[in-house]
mmCIF file of C-alpha atoms and ligand atoms in Angstrom:
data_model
loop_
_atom_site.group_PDB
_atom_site.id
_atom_site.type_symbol
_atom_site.label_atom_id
_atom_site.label_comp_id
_atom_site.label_asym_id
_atom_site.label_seq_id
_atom_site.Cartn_x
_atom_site.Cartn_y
_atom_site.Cartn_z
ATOM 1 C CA UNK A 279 -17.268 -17.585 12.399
ATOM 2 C CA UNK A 280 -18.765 -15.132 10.042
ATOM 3 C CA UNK A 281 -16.410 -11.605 10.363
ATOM 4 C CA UNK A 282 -17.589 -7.865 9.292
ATOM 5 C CA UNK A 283 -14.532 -5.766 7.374
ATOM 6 C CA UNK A 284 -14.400 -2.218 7.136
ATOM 7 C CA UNK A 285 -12.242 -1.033 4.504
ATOM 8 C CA UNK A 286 -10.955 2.837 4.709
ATOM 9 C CA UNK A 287 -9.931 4.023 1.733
ATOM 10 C CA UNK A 288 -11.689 1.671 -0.686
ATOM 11 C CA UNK A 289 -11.765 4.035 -3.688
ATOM 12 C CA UNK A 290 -7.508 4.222 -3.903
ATOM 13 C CA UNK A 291 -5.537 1.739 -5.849
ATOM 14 C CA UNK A 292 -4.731 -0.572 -3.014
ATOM 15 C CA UNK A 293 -8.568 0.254 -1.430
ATOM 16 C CA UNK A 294 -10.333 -0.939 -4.570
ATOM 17 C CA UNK A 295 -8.545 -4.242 -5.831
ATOM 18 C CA UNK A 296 -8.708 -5.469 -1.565
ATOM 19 C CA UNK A 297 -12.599 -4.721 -1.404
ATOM 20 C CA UNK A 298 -12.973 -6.643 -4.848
ATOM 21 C CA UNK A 299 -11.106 -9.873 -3.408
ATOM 22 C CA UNK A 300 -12.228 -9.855 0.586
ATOM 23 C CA UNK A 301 -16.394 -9.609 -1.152
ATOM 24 C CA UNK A 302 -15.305 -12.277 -3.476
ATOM 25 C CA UNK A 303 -13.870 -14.425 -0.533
ATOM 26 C CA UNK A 304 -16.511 -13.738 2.251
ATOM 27 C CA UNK A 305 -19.631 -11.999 0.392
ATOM 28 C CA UNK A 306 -20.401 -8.408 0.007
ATOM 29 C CA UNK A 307 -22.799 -7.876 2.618
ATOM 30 C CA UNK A 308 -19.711 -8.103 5.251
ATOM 31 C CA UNK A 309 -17.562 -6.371 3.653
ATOM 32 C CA UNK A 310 -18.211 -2.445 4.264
ATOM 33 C CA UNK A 311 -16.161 -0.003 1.763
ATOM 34 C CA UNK A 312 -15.540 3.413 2.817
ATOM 35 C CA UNK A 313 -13.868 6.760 1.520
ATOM 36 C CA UNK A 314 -14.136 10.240 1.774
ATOM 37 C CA UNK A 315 -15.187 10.381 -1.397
ATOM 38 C CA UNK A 316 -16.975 8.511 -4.086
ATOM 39 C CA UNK A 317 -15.249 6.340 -6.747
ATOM 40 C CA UNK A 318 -15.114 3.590 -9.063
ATOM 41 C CA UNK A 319 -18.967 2.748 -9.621
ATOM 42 C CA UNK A 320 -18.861 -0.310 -9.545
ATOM 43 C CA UNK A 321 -17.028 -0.590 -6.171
ATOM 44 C CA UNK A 322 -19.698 1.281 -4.784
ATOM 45 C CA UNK A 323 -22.742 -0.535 -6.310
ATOM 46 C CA UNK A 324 -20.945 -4.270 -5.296
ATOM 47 C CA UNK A 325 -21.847 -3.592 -1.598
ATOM 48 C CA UNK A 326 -22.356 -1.465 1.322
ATOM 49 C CA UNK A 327 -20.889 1.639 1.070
ATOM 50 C CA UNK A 328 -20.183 4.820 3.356
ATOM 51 C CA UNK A 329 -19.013 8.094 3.292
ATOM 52 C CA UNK A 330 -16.468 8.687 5.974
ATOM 53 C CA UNK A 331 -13.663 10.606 7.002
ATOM 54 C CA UNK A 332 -11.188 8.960 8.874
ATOM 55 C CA UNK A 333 -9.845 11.467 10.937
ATOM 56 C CA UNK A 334 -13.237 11.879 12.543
ATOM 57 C CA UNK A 335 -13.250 9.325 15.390
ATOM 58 C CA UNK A 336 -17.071 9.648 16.107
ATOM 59 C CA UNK A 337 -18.346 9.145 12.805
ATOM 60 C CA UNK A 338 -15.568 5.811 12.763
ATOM 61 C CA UNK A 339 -16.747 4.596 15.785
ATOM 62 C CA UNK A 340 -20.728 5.084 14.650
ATOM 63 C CA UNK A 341 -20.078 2.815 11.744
ATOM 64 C CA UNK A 342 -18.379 0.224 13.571
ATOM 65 C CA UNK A 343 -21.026 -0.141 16.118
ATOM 66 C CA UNK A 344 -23.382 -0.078 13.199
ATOM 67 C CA UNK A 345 -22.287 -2.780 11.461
ATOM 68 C CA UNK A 346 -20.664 -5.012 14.438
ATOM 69 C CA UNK A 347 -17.024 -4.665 12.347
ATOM 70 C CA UNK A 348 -14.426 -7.190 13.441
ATOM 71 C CA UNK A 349 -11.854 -5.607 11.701
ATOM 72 C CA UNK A 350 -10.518 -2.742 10.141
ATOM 73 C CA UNK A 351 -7.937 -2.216 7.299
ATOM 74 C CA UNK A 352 -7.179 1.191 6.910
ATOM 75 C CA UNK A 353 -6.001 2.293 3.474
ATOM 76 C CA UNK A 354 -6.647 5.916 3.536
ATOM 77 C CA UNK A 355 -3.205 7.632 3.508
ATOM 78 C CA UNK A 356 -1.611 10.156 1.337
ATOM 79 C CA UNK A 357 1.301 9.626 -0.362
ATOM 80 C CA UNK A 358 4.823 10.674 -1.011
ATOM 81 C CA UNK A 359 4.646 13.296 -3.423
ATOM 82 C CA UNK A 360 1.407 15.263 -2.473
ATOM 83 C CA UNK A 361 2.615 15.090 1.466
ATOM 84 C CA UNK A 362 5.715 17.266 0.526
ATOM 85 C CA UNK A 363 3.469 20.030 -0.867
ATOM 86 C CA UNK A 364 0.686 19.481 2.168
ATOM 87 C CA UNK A 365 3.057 18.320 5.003
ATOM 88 C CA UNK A 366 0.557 19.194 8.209
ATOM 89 C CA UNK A 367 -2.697 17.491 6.488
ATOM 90 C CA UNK A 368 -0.615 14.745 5.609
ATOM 91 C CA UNK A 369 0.585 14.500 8.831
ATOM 92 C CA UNK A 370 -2.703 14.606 10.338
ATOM 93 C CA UNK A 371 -4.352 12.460 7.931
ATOM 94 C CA UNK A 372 -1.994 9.717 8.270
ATOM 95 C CA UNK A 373 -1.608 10.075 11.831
ATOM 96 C CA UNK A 374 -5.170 10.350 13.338
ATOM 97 C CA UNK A 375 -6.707 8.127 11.142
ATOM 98 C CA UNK A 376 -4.288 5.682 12.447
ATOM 99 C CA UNK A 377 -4.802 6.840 16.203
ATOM 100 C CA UNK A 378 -8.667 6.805 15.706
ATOM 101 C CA UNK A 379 -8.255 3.005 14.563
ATOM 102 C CA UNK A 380 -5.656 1.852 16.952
ATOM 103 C CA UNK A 381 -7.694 3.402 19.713
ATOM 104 C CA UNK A 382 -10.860 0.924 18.885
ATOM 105 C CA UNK A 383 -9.005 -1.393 19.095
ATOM 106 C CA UNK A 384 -7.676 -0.429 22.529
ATOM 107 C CA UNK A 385 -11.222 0.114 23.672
ATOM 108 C CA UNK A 386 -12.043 -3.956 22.589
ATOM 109 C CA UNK A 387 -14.449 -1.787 19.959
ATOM 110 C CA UNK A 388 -12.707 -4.033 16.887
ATOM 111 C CA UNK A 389 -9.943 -6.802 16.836
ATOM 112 C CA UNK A 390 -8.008 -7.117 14.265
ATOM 113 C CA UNK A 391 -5.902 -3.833 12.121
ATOM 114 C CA UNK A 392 -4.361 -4.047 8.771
ATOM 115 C CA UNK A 393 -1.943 -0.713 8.240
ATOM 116 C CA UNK A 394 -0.191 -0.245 5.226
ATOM 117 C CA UNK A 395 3.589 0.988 5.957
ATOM 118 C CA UNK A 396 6.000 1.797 2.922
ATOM 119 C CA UNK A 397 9.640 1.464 1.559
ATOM 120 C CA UNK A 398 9.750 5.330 2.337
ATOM 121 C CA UNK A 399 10.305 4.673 5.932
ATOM 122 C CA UNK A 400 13.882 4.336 4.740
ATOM 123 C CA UNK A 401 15.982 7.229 4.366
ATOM 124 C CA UNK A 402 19.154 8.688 2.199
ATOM 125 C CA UNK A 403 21.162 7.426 5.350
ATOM 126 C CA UNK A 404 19.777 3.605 4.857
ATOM 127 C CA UNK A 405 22.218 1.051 2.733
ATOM 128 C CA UNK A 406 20.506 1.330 -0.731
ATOM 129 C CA UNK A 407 20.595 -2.654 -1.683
ATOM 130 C CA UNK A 408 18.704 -5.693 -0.299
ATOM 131 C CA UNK A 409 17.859 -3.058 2.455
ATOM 132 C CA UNK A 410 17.218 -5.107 5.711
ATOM 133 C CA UNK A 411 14.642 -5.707 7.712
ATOM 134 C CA UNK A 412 16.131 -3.541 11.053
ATOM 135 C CA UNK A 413 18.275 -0.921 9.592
ATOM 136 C CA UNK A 414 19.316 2.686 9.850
ATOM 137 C CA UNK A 415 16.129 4.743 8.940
ATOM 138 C CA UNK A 416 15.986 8.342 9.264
ATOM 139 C CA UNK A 417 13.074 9.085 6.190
ATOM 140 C CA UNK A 418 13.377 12.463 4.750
ATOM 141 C CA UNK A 419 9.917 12.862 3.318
ATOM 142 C CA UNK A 420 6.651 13.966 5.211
ATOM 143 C CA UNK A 421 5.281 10.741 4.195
ATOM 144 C CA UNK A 422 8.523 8.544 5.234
ATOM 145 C CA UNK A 423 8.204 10.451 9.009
ATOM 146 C CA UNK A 424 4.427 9.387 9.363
ATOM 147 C CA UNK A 425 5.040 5.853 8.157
ATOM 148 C CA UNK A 426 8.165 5.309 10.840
ATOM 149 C CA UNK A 427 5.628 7.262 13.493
ATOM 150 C CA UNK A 428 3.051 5.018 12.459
ATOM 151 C CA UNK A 429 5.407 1.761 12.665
ATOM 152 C CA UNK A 430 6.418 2.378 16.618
ATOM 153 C CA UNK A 431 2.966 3.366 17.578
ATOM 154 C CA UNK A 432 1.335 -0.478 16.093
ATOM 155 C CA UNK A 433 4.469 -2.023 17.821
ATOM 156 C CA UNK A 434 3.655 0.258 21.238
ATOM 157 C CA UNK A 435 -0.563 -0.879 20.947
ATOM 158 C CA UNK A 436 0.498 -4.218 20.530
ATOM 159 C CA UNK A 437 3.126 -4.028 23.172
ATOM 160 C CA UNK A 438 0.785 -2.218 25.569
ATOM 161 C CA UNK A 439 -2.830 -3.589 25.037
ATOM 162 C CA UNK A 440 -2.591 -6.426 23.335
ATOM 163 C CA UNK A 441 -3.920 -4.716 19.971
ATOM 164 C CA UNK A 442 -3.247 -7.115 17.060
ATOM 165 C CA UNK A 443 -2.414 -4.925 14.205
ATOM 166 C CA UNK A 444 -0.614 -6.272 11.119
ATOM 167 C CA UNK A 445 1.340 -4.711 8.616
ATOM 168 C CA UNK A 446 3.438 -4.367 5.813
ATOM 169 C CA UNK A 447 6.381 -2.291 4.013
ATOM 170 C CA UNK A 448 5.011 -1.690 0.427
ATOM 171 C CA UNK A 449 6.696 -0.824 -2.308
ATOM 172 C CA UNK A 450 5.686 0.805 -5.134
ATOM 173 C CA UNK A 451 2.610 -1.039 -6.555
ATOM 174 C CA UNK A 452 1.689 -1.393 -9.901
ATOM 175 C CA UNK A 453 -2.090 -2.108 -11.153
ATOM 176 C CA UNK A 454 -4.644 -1.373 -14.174
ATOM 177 C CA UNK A 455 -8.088 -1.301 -11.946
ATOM 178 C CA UNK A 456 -7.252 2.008 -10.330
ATOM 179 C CA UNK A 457 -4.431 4.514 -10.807
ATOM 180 C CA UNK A 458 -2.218 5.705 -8.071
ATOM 181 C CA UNK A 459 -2.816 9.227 -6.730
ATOM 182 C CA UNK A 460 0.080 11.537 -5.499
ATOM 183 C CA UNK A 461 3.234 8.652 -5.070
ATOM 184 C CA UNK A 462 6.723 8.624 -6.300
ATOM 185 C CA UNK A 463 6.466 5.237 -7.549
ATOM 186 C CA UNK A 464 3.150 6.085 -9.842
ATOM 187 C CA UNK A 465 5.308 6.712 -12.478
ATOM 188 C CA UNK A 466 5.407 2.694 -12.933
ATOM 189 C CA UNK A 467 1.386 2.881 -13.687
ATOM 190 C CA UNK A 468 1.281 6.256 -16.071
ATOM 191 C CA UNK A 469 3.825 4.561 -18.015
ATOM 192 C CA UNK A 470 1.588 2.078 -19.178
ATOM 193 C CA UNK A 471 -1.139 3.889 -19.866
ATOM 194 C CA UNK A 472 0.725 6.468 -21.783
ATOM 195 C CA UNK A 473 2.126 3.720 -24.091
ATOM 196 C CA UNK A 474 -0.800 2.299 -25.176
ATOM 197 C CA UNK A 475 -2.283 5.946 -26.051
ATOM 198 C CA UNK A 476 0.688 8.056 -27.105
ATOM 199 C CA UNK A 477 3.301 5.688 -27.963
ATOM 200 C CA UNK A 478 5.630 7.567 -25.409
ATOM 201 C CA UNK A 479 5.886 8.626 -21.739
ATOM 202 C CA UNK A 480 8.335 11.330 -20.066
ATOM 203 C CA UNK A 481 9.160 9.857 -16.635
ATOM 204 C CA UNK A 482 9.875 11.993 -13.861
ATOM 205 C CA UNK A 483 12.299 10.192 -12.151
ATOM 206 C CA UNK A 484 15.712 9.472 -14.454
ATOM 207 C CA UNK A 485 16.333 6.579 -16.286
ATOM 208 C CA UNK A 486 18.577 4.628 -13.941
ATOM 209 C CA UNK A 487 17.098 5.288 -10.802
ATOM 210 C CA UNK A 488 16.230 1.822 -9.565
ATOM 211 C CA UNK A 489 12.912 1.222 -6.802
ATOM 212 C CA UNK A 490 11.285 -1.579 -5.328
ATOM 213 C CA UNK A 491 7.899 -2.410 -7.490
ATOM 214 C CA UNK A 492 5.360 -4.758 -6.795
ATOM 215 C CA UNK A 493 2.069 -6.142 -9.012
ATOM 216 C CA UNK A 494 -1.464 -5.771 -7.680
ATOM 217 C CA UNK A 495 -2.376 -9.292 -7.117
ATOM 218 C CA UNK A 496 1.151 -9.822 -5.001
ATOM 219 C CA UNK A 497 0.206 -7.364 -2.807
ATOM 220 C CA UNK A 498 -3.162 -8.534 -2.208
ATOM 221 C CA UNK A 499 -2.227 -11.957 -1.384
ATOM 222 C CA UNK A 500 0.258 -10.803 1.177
ATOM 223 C CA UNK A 501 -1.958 -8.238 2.453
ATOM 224 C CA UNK A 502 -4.532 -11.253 2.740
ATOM 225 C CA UNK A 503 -1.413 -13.878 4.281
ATOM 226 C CA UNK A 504 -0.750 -11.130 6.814
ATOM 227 C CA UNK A 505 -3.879 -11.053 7.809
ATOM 228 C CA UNK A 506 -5.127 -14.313 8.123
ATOM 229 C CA UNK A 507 -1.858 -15.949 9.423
ATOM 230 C CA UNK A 508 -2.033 -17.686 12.802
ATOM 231 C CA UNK A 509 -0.837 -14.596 15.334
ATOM 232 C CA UNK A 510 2.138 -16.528 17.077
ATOM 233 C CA UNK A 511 3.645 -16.519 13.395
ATOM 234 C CA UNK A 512 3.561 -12.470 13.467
ATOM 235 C CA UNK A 513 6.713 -11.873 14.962
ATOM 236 C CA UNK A 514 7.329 -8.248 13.774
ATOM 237 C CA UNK A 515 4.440 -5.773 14.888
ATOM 238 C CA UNK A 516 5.671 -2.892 13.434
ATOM 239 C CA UNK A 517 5.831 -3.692 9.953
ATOM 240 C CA UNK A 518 7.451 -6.178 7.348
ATOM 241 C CA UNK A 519 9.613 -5.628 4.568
ATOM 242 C CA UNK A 520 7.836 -6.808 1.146
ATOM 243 C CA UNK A 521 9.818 -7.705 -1.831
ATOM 244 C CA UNK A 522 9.069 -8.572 -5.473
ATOM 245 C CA UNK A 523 11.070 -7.117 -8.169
ATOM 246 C CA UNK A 524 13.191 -4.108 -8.427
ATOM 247 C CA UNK A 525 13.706 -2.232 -11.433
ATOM 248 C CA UNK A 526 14.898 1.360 -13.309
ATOM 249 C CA UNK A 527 12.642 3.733 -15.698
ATOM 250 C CA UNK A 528 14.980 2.314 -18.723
ATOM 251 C CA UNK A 529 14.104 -1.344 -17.751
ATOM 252 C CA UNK A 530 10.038 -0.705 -17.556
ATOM 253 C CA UNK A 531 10.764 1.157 -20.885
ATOM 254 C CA UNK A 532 12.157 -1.766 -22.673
ATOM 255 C CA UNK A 533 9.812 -4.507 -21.303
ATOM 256 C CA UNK A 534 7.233 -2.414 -22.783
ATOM 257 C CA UNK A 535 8.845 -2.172 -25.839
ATOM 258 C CA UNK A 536 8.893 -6.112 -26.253
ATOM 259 C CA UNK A 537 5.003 -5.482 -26.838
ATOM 260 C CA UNK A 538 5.411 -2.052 -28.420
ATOM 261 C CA UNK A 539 8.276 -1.563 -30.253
ATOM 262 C CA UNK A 540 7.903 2.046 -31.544
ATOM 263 C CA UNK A 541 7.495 3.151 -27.814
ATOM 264 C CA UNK A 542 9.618 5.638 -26.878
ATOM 265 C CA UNK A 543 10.579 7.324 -23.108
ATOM 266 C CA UNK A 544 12.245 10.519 -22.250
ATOM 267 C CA UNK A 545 13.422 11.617 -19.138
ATOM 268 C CA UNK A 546 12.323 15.291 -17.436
ATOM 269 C CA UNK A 547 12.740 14.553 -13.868
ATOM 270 C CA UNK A 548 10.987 16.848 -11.262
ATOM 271 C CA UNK A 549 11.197 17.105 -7.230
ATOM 272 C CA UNK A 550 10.040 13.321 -6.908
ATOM 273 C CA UNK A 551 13.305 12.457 -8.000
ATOM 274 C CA UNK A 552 14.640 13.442 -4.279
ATOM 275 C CA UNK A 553 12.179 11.723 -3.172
ATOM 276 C CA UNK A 554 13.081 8.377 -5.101
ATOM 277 C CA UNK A 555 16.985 9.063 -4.669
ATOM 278 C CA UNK A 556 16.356 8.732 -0.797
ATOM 279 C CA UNK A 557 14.765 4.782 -0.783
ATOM 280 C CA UNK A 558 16.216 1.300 -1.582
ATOM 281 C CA UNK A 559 17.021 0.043 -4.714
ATOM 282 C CA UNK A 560 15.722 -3.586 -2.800
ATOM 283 C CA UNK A 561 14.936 -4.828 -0.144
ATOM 284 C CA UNK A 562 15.030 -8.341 1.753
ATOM 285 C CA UNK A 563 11.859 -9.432 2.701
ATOM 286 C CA UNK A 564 13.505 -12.786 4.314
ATOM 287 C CA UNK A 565 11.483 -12.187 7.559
ATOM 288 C CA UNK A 566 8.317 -12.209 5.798
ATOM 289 C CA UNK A 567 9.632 -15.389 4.270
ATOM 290 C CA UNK A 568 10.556 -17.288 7.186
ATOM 291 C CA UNK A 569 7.490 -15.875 9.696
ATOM 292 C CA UNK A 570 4.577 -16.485 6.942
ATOM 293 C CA UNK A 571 5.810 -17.759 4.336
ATOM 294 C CA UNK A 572 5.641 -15.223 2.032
ATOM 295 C CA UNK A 573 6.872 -15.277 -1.418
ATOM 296 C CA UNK A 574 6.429 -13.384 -4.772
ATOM 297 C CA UNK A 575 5.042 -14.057 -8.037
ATOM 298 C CA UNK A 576 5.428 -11.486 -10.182
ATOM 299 C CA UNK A 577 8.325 -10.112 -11.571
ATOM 300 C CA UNK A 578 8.942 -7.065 -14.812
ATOM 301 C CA UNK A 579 8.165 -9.495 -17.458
ATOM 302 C CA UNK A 580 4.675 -11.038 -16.236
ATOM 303 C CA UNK A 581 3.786 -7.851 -14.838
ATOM 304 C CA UNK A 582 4.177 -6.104 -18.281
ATOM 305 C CA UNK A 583 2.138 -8.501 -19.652
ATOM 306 C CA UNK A 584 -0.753 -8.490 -17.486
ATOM 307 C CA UNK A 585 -0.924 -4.927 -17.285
ATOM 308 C CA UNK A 586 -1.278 -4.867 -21.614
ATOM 309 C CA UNK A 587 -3.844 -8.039 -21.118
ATOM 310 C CA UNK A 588 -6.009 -5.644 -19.302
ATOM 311 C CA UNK A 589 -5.728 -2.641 -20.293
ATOM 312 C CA UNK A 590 -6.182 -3.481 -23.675
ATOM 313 C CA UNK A 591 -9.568 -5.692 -23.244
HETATM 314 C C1 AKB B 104 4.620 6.424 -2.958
HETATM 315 O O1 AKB B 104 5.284 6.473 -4.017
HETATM 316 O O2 AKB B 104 4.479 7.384 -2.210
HETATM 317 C C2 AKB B 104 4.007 5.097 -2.567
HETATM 318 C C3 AKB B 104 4.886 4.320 -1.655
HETATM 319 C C4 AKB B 104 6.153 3.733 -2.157
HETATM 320 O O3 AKB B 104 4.573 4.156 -0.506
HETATM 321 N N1 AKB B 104 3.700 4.339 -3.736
#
C-alpha cells in the first residue's frame, strides 16, 4: 500500500541524503521534505516542500492532515557543539519536536516514527571501548541529556500506547552532499574539504582522540532497515547502537594523504574536545546485528575514497 513520508529536517546532512533515497524508492510526490528553513535547491525543487517548525505542534499536525502522512522521520535536532552554547533552545528544540511527533502518534494521527539518537548519550562515566548496548550512561553534554530523555520517552510511547517508533545510536557521520552543522564529529567532513582546497586542515579535537564514524550511504541503509524491518524483529525501542569504523584525527589524516601526499594537519583543539573526550572510542552494535541484521560497509579506506570521487567531480 502506497505510504506518505514527512521528513523534518530535510535540509541537514542526514535530512537531505534520506529525502534523496526514500523519492528515489517510492516517488517524490509522497515524500514531503520539510525544514525551518530553505536549503539545497535541488532538494527543494525534487518534490513537495514545506516550511515548518517543529516545535509548533499545530502547524505539524496541519501538514499531516494535509497530506494523509503515514509516517514521520524527524531529523531536525541540534547538535553537540552548538547545544553547549544554546542549552535551553536545544533543549526545547530537541525535546518538543520529539513530543509534538510522539504525540501524533499517540492520537492514531501517524504510525510509524524514525528518531535519530546518538553515541553522545554515553558519558565520561561509560567504558570507552566496544561500548555496549545497556551500559552506564550519565551524558555530560546538553545534547547527550536530550538524546537519553529522548531514548526513555520512545521506549515509554511504545510501552504505553503502542506507538511504533524506531531508532538508532549514530555516530558521527561522514558525507559530501551536505555538510554537518554544529557537531563534534564534523571535524571528519571539514577535513576533506579543506584538503582538497588548502592542502591542510587544523582539527579541533587532538590527534589521538579516537570516535565512532560512519559513511552516508551506511547510515541510510540502516536508517531504511530500521524502518522497514518486520516490528516483532525491533526488540529495543529506545534506540540501537550503530557501528562502522572507529578512528583518530591522525588516522583520517593519513588516509587522506594516500590520495594527497603533501597534505598536512595540525592540531588546535577547542571546547569540543570535552565534548569528544566524554564518548566511546567504539561501540558494539551486536544487537542491531542479531535483531535486523544489520551490518556495515564502509570502513576509513573506502570512505576516503568516495568522499575524493565526489567531491572532486
Ligand atoms: C555531533 O557531533 O554532535 C553529532 C553526533 C555524534 O550525534 N554528529
Amino acid at each position: 500500500m502506497q505510504k506518505n513520508i514527512l521528513i523534518i529536517g530535510a535540509c541537514g546532512q542526514i535530512g537531505t541524503e534520506l529525502t534523496f533515497t526514500l523519492r528515489k524508492k517510492h516517488g517524490s510526490d509522497v515524500v514531503i521534505a520539510s525544514d525551518i528553513r530553505e536549503g539545497n535547491e535541488h532538494l527543494v525543487g525534487s518534490g513537495p516542500f514545506e516550511l515548518l517548525d517543529a516545535t509548533d505542534y499545530d502547524a505539524l499536525e496541519e501538514l499531516v492532515a494535509y497530506y494523509e502522512i503515514d509516517e514521520v522521520y524527524l531529523m531536525a535536532a541540534m547538535l553537540s557543539a552548538t547545544a553547549e552554547k544554546f542549552p535551553m533552545r536545544a533543549w526545547n528544540l530537541n525535546m518538543n519536536s520529539l513530543f509534538n511527533v510522539l504525540n501524533l502518534a499517540k492520537e492514531k494521527k501517524i504510525s510509524k516514527i524514525f528518531w535519530p539518537s546518538s553515541i553522545a548519550v554515553f558519558g565520561p562515566n561509560t567504558p570507552k571501548v566496544h561500548t555496549l548496548q545497556n551500559t552506564i550512561m550519565e551524558p555530560s553534554t546538553v545534547y547527550g541529556i536530550s538524546k537519553q530523555s529522548g531514548e526513555r520517552w520512545c521506549e515509554y510511547y511504545y510501552n504505553k500506547y503502542g506507538v511504533d517508533v524506531r531508532s538508532i545510536r549514530y555516530p558521527g557521520l561522514i558525507s559530501w552532499k551536505t555538510m554537518p552543522g554544529g557537531g563534534t564529529t564534523d571535524y571528519a567532513v571539514e577535513i576533506y574539504h579543506k584538503a582538497l582546497s588548502d592542502g591542510e586542515y587544523t582539527s579541533f579535537l587532538s590527534a589521538d582522540t579516537k570516535l565512532p564514524m560512519m559513511f552516508m550511504d551506511d547510515a541510510i541503509r540502516a536508517t531504511l532497515e530500521v524502518m522497514e524491518s518486520d516490528a516483532e524483529k525491533i526488540k529495543i525501542r529506545s534506540s540501537y547502537n550503530l557501528a562502522a569504523m572507529s578512528f583518530t584525527p591522525l588516522e583520517i589524516a593519513e588516509s587522506i594523504a594516500i590520495h594527497i601526499p603533501k597534505f598536512k594537519i595540525s592540531y588546535q583543539p577547542d571546547s569540543r574536545q570535552a565534548i569528544a573526550d566524554s564518548w566511546p572510542s567504539s561501540i558494539d552494535d551486536s544487537k542491531a546485528e542479531k535483531d535486523w541484521g544489520w551490518k556495515a560497509e564502509f570502513d576509513l579506506e573506502r570512505t576516503t575514497s568516495e568522499m575524493f570521487k565526489n567531491l572532486n567531480t
